[in-house]
Coordinates of C-alpha atoms and ligand atoms in Angstrom, one line a residue:
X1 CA 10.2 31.2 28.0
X2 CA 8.2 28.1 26.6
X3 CA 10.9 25.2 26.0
X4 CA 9.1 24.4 23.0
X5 CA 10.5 24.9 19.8
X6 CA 7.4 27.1 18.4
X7 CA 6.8 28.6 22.0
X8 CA 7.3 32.0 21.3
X9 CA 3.9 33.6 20.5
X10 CA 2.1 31.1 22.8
X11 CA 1.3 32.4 26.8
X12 CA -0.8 29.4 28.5
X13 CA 0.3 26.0 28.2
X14 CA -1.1 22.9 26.0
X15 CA -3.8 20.3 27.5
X16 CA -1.9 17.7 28.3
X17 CA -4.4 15.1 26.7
X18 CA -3.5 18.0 23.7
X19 CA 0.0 17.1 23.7
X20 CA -0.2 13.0 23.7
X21 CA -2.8 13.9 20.6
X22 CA -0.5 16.0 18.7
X23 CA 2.9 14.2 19.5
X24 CA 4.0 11.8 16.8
X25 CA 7.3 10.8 18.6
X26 CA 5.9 7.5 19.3
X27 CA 5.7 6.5 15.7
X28 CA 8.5 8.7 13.9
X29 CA 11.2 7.8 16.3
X30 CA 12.1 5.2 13.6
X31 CA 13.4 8.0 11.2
X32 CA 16.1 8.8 13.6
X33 CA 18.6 7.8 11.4
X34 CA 17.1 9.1 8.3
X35 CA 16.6 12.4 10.2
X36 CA 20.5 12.6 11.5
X37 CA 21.5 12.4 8.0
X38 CA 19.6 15.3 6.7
X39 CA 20.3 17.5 9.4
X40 CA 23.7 16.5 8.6
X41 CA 23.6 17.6 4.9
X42 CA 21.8 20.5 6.0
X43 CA 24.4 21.8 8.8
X44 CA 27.3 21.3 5.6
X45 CA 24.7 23.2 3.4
X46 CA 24.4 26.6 6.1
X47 CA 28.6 25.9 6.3
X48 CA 28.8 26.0 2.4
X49 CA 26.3 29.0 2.3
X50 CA 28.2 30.8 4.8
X51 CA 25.5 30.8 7.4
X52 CA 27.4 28.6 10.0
X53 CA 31.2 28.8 10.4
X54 CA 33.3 25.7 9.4
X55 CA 34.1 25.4 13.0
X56 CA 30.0 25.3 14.0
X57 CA 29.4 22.8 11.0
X58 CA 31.8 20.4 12.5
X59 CA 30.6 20.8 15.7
X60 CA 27.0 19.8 14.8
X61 CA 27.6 17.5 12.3
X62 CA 29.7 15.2 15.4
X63 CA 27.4 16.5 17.8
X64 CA 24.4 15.2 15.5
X65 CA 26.6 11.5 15.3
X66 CA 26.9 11.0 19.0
X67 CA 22.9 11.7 19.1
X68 CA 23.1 8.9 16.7
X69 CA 25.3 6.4 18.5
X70 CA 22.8 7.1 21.3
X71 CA 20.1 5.8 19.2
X72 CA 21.8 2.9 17.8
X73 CA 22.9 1.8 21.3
X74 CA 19.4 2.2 22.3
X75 CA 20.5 4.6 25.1
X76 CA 18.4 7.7 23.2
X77 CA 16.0 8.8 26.5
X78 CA 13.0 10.4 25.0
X79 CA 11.8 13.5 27.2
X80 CA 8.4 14.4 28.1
X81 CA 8.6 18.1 25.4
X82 CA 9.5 15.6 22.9
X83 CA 6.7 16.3 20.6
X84 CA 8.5 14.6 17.7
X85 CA 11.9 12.9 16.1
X86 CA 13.1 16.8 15.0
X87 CA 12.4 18.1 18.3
X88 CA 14.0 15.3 20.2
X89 CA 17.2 15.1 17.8
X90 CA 17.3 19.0 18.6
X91 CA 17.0 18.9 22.0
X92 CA 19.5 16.3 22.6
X93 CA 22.2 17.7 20.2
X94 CA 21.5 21.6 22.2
X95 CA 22.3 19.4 25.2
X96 CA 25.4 18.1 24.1
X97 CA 26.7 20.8 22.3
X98 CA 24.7 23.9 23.5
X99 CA 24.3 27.3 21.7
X100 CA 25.4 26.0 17.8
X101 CA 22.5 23.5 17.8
X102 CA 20.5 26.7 17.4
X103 CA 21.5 27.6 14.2
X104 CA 20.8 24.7 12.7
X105 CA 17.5 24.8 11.7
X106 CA 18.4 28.4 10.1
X107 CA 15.6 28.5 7.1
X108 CA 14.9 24.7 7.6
X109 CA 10.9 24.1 8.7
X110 CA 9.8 20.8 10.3
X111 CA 7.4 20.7 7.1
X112 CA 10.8 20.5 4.3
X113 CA 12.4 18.1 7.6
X114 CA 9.7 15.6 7.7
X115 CA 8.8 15.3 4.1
X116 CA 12.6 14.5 3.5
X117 CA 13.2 12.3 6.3
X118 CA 10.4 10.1 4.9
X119 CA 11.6 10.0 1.3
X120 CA 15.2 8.8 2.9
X121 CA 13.8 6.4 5.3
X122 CA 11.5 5.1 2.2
X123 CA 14.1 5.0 -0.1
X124 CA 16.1 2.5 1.8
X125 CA 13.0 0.2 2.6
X126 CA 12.5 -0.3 -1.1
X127 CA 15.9 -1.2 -1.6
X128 CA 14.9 -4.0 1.4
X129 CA 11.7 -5.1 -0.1
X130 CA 13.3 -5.2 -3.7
X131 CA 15.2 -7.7 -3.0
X132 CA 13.2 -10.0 -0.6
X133 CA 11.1 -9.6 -3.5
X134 CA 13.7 -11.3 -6.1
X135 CA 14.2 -13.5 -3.5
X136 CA 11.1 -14.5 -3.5
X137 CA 11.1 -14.6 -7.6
X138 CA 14.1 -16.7 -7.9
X139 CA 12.4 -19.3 -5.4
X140 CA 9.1 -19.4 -8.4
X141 CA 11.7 -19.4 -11.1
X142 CA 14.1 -22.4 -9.7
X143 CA 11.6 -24.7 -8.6
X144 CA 9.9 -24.0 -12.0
X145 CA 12.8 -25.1 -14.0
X146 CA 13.8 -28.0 -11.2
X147 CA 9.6 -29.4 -11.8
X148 CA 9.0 -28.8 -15.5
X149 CA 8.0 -32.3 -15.7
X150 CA 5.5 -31.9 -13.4
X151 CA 1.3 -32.0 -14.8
X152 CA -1.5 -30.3 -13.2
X153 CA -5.0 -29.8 -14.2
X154 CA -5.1 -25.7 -14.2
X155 CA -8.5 -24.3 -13.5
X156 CA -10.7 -21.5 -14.7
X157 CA -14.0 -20.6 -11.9
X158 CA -12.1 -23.3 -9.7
X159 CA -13.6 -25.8 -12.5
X160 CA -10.7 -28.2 -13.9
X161 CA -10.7 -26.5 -17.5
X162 CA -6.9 -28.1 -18.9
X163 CA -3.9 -29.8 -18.0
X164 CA -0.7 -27.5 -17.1
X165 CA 2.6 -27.5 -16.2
X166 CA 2.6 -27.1 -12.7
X167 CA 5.6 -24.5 -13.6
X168 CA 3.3 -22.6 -15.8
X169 CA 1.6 -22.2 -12.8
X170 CA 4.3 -21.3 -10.6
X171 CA 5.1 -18.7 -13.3
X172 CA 2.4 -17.2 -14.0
X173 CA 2.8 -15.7 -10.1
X174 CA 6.1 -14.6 -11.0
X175 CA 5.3 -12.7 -13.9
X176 CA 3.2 -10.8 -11.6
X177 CA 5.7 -10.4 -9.3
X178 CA 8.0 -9.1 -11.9
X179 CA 5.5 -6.5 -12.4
X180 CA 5.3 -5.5 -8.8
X181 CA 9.0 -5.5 -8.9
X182 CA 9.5 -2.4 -12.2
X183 CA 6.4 -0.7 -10.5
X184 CA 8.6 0.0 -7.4
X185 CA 11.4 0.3 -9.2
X186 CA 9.3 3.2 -11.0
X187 CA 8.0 4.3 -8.2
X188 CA 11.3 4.7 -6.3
X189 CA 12.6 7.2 -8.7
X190 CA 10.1 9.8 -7.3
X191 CA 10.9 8.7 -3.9
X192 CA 14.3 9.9 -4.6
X193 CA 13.8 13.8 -4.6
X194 CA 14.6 16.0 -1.7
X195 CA 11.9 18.0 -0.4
X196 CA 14.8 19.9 1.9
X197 CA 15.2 24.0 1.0
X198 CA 11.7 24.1 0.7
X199 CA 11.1 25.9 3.8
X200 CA 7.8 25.6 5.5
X201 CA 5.8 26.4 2.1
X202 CA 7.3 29.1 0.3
X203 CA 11.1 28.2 -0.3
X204 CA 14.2 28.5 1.4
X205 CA 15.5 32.7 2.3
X206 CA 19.6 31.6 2.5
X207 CA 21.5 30.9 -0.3
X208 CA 21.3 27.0 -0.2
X209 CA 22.8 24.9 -3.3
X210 CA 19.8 22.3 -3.3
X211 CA 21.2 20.6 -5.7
X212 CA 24.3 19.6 -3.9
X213 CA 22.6 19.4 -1.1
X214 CA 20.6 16.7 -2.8
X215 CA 23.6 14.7 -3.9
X216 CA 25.1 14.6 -0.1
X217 CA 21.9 13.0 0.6
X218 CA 22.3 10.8 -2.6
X219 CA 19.1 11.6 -4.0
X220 CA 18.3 12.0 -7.8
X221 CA 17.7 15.6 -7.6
X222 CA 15.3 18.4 -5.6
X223 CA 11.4 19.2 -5.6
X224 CA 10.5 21.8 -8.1
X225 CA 8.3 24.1 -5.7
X226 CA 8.4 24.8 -2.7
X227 CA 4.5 24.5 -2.2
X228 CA 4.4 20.9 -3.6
X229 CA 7.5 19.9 -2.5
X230 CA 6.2 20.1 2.2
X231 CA 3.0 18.2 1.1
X232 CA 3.5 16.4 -1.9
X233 CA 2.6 12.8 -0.2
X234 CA 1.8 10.8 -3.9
X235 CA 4.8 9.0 -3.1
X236 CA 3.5 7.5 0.2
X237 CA 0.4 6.7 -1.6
X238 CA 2.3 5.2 -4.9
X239 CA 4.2 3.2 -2.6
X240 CA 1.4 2.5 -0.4
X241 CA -0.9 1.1 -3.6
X242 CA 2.2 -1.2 -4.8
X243 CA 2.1 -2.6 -1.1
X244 CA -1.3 -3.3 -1.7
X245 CA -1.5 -4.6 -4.9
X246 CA 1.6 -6.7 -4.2
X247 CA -0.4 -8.2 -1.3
X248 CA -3.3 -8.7 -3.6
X249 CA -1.1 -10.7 -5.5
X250 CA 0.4 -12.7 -2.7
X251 CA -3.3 -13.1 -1.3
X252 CA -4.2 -15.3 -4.9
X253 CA -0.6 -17.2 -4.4
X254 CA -1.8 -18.2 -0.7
X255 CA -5.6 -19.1 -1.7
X256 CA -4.2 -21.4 -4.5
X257 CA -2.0 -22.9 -2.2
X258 CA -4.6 -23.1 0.6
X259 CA -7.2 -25.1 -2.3
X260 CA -4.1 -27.2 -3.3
X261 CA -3.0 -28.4 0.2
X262 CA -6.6 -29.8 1.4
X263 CA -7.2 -32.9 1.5
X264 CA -9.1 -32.8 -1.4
X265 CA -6.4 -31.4 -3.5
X266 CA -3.5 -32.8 -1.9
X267 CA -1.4 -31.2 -4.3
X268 CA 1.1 -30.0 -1.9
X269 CA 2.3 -30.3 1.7
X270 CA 3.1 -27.2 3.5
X271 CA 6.1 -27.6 5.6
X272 CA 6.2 -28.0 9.5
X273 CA 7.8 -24.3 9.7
X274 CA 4.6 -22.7 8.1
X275 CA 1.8 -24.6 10.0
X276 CA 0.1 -24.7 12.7
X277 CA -2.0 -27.1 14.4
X278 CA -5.3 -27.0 16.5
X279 CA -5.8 -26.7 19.9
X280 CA -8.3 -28.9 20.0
X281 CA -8.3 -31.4 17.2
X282 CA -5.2 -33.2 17.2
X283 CA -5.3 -34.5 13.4
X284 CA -5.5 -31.0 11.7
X285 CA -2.6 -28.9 10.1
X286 CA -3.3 -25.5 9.2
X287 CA -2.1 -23.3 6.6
X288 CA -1.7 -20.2 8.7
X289 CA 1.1 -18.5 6.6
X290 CA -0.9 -18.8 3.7
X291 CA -3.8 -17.2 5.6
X292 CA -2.1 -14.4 7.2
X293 CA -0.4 -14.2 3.9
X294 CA -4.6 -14.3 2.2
X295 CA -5.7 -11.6 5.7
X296 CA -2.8 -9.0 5.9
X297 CA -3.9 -8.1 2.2
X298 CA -7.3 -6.3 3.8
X299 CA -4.5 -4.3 6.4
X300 CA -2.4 -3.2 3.5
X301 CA -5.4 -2.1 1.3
X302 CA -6.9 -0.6 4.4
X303 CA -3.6 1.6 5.2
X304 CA -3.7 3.1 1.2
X305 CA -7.6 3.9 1.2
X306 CA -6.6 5.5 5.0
X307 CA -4.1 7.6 3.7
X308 CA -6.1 8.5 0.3
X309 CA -9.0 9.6 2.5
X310 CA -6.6 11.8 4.7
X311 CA -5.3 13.5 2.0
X312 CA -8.5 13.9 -0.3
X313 CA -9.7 17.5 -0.1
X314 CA -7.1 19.2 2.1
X315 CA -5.9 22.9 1.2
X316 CA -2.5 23.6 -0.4
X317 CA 0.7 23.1 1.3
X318 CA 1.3 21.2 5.1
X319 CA -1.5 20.6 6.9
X320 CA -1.1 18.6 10.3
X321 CA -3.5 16.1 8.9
X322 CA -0.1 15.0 6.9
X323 CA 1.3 13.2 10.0
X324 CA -1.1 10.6 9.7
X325 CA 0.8 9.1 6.8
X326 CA 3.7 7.2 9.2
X327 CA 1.9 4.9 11.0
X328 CA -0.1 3.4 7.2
X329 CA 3.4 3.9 5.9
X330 CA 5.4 1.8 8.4
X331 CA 2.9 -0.6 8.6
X332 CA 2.3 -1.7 5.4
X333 CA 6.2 -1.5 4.5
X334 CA 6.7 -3.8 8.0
X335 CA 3.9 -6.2 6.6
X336 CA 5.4 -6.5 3.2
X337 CA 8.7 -6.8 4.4
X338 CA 7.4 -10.2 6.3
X339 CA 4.9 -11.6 4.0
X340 CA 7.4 -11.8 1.1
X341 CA 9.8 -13.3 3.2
X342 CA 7.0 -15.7 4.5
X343 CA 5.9 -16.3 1.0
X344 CA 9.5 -16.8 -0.3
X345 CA 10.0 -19.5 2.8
X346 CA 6.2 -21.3 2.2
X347 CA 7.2 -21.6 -1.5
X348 CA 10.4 -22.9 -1.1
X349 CA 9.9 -25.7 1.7
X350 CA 6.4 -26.9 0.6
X351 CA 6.0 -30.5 -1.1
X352 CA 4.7 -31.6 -4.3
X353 CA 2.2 -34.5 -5.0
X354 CA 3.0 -35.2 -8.6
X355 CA 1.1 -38.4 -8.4
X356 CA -2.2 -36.5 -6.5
X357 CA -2.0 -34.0 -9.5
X358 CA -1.7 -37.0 -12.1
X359 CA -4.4 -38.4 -10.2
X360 CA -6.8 -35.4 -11.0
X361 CA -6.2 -35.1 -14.7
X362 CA -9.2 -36.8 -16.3
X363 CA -9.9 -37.2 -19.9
X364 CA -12.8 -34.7 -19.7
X365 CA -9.9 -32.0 -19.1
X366 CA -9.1 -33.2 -23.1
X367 CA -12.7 -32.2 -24.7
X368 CA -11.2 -28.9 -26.4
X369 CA -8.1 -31.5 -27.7
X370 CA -10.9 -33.3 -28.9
X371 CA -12.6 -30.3 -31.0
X372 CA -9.2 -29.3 -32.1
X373 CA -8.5 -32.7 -33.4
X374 CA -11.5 -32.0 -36.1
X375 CA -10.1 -28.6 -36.4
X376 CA -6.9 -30.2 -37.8
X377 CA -9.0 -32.4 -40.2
X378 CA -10.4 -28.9 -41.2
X379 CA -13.4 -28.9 -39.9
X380 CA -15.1 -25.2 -38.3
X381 CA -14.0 -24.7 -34.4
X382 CA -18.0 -23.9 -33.8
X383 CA -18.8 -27.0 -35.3
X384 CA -16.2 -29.5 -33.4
X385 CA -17.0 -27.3 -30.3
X386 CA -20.7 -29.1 -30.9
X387 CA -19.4 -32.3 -31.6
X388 CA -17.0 -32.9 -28.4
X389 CA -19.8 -31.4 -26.4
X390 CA -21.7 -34.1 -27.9
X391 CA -19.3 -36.7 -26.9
X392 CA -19.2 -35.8 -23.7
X393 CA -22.7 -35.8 -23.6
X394 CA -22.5 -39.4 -25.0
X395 CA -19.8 -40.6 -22.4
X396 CA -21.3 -39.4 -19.7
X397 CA -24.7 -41.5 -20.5
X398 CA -22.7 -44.8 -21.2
X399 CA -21.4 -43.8 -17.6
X400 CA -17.6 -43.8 -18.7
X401 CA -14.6 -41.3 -19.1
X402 CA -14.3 -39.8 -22.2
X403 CA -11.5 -41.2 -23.8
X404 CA -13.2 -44.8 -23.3
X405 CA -15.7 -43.7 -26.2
X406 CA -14.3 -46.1 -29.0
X407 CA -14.2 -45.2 -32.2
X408 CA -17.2 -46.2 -33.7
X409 CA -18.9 -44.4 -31.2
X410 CA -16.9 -41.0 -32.4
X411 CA -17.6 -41.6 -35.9
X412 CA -21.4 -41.5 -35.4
X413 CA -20.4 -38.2 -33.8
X414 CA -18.5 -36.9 -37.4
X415 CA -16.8 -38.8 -40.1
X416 CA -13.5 -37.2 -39.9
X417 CA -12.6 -39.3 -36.9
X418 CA -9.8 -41.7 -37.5
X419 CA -8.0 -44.4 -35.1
X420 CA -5.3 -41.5 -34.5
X421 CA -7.6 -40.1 -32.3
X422 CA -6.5 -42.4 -29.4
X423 CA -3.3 -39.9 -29.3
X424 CA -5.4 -36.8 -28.1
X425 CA -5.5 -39.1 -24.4
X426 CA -2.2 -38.1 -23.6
X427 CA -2.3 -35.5 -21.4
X428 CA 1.6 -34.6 -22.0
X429 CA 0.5 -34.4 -25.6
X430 CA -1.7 -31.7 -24.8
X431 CA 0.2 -29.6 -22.9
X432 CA 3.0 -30.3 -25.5
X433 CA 0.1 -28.9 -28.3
X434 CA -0.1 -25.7 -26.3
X435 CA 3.4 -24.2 -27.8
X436 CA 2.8 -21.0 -28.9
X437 CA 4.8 -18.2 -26.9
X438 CA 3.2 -17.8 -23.6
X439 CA 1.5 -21.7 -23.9
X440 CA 2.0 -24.1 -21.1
X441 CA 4.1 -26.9 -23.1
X442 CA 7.8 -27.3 -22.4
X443 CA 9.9 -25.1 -24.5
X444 CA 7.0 -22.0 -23.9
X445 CA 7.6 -22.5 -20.1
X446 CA 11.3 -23.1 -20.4
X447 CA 11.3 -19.6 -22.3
X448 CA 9.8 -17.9 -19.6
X449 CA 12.0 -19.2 -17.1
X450 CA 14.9 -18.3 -18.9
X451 CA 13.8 -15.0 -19.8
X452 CA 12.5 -14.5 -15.7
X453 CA 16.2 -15.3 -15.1
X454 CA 18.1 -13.0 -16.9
X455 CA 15.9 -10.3 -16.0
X456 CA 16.6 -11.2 -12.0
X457 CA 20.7 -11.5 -12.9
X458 CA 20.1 -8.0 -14.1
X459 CA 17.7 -6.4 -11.8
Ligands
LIG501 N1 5.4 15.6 13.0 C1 5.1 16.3 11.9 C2 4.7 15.3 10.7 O1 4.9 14.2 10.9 C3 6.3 17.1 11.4 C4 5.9 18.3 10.7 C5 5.3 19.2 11.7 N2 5.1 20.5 11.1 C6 4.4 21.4 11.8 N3 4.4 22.6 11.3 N4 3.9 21.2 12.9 O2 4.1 15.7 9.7

């Protein structure tokens, strides 16, 4: 008799090359513990159902925790037949505690097994990467409040545009963290349903209470059909789009940061911990963090357009081409897992250059304060648009900044100029000017901290 677990109907054996093709327990092995659990639910759910004795259910549930132990001591030996983590969990537990093992998988498939044994071993990743991702928010959030005094010119097409808080900067990354953060919080809830009783496609033949079984597992509830519930992968690929998204955002984090630690910028220093040097030219510090942070992004949107092309156009229910979801899976979760961390530490440790970013705010940045000071004196936006153009125009052919233009020089521009306009030079005053909700002056940006912060004591 064939020692494999679907041997029965099969006379030659498999090409060897065949096997190391089809076998997945190189990758799944990390779902062992995920795996013992829901065989564990599952051997209480056959007790409950009356399919195993109480004295069988026992015995495999402890049999199923010293295959466990051996995993967590690292002293699991994988065997050449295993093909995957449910055969090898299988096969070890028949070894220690012979015949019962056998009943065990009693109206259970390897389709219902693996489906749930992802959604548990997801499930308790998110909970991981939700918090490294507050982590990483509260970092944004506390050094906003700690530099509120700090100015910046902010940029639109990497052309200074307008002076900023350098907070309002730091929170406009947080905000869109905070939205990465309730998508997988969304996302998790339909993570959270157990696939188990679902059979191999059409449903489970025993009398098994799902719905408790769901609760030993701690899950929200069960799949609604049986067919949906083995292939239904929309939760790999939810989770596997907030991964990449997420990345996408850290990816703009690290370029700005990148931009504002060149000499050029010299905005901020990166700490020691997240540089590198060269190899060959001893002056230079690079920002490596920030570019692995800017690279992994193309891995992580690589591993969702993967798995969306694997599952695009199969047929209803399991289909071996399923198995190919791990390997994106566990990847992108293990390259979130260290880029928020990474980002979290780069953000944290890095420098600021309050007098490089003083340095870069030049009166040109004020030519909109300009047009708005007409606008005060009521005079049309599209005309004082025409008229600060002008005086640009003007001050760059006298060869000096803008706010040298005196005011005579104004007033041939438009009458309405008076000697106030001296006070549209300060570029606190401007950033102090941009106050309604969401604006980049000191109470807006305080607001948004505190508002960032009592969503993070909550969440
Ligand atoms: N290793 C498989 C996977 O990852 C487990 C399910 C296999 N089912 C089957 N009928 N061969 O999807």
């Amino acid at each position: 008799m064939s020692t494999k677990l679907w041997g029965g109907r099969f006379t030659g054996p498999t090409d060897p090359l065949m096997e190391a093709f089809d076998a997945s327990i190189g990758f799944d092995r990390r779902l062992w513990r995920a795996d013992i659990a829901g065989s564990q639910a599952y051997a209480r759910a056959l007790g409950a159902a009356g399919l195993l004795t109480e004295a069988e259910a026992g015995e495999i549930v402890d049999g199923l925790a010293r295959v466990a132990a051996e995993w967590e001591a690292g002293a699991f030996r994988i065997q050449p037949g295993d093909e995957d983590i449910h055969t090898a969990n299988e096969r070890r537990l028949t070894e220690l505690i012979g015949a019962a093992a056998g009943k065990l998988h009693t109206g259970r498939s390897r389709n219902d097994q693996i489906a749930t044994d992802v959604r548990l071993w997801l499930r308790d990743e998110i909970d991981r990467l939700a918090q490294y991702l507050r982590q990483l928010m509260g970092v944004a959030v506390e050094r906003a409040a700690h530099e509120i005094d700090l100015l910046m010119p902010g940029y639109t097409h990497t052309q200074p545009a307008q002076p900023v808080r350098w907070s309002h900067w730091l929170m406009s990354h947080a905000w869109m963290w905070q939205r990465d953060a309730l998508r997988l919080d969304d996302l998790r809830r339909r993570v959270n349903l157990m696939p188990l009783g679902n059979g191999a496609l059409a449903g489970n033949p025993f009398p098994i209470d799902r719905a408790a079984l769901a609760r030993d597992l701690g899950f929200d509830g069960h799949t609604p059909n049986s067919m949906d519930g083995v292939s239904d992968r929309d939760f790999v690929a939810e989770f596997l789009f907030w991964a990449a998204l997420m990345m996408v955002h850290l990816s703009r984090l690290a370029e700005d940061l990148i931009l504002y630690s060149t000499q050029e910028f010299g905005y901020v220093t990166l700490a020691d911990a997240y540089s590198t040097g060269s190899s060959l030219m001893p002056q230079k510090k690079n920002p490596d963090a920030l570019e692995l942070l800017r690279g992994k992004s193309g891995r992580v949107i690589g591993d969702m357009t993967g798995l969306l092309v694997t599952l695009k156009g199969l047929p209803s229910t399991y289909n071996k081409d399923i198995q190919e979801d791990k390997e994106p899976l566990f990847d992108a979760a293990d390259t979130l897992s260290g880029a928020l961390q990474i980002a979290a530490g780069v953000l944290s440790t890095l420098q600021t250059k309050p007098e490089a970013m003083r340095a870069r705010l030049v009166s040109e940045m004020l030519a909109t304060d300009l047009a708005e000071y007409l606008v005060r004196r009521g005079v049309p936006f599209r005309e004082t648009h025409h008229i600060a153009g002008a005086a640009v125009r003007l001050a760059e052919t006298r060869g000096v900044n803008l706010a040298e233009l005196g005011l005579d020089d104004l007033r041939t521009l438009h009458p309405a100029f008076e000697a106030d306009v001296s006070r549209v030079w300060g570029f606190e005053e401007s950033v102090e000017r941009r106050d309604a909700a969401g604006g980049t002056s000191r109470r807006s940006v305080e607001a948004q901290i505190a508002q960032l912060r009592a969503w993070l004591e909550l969440g």
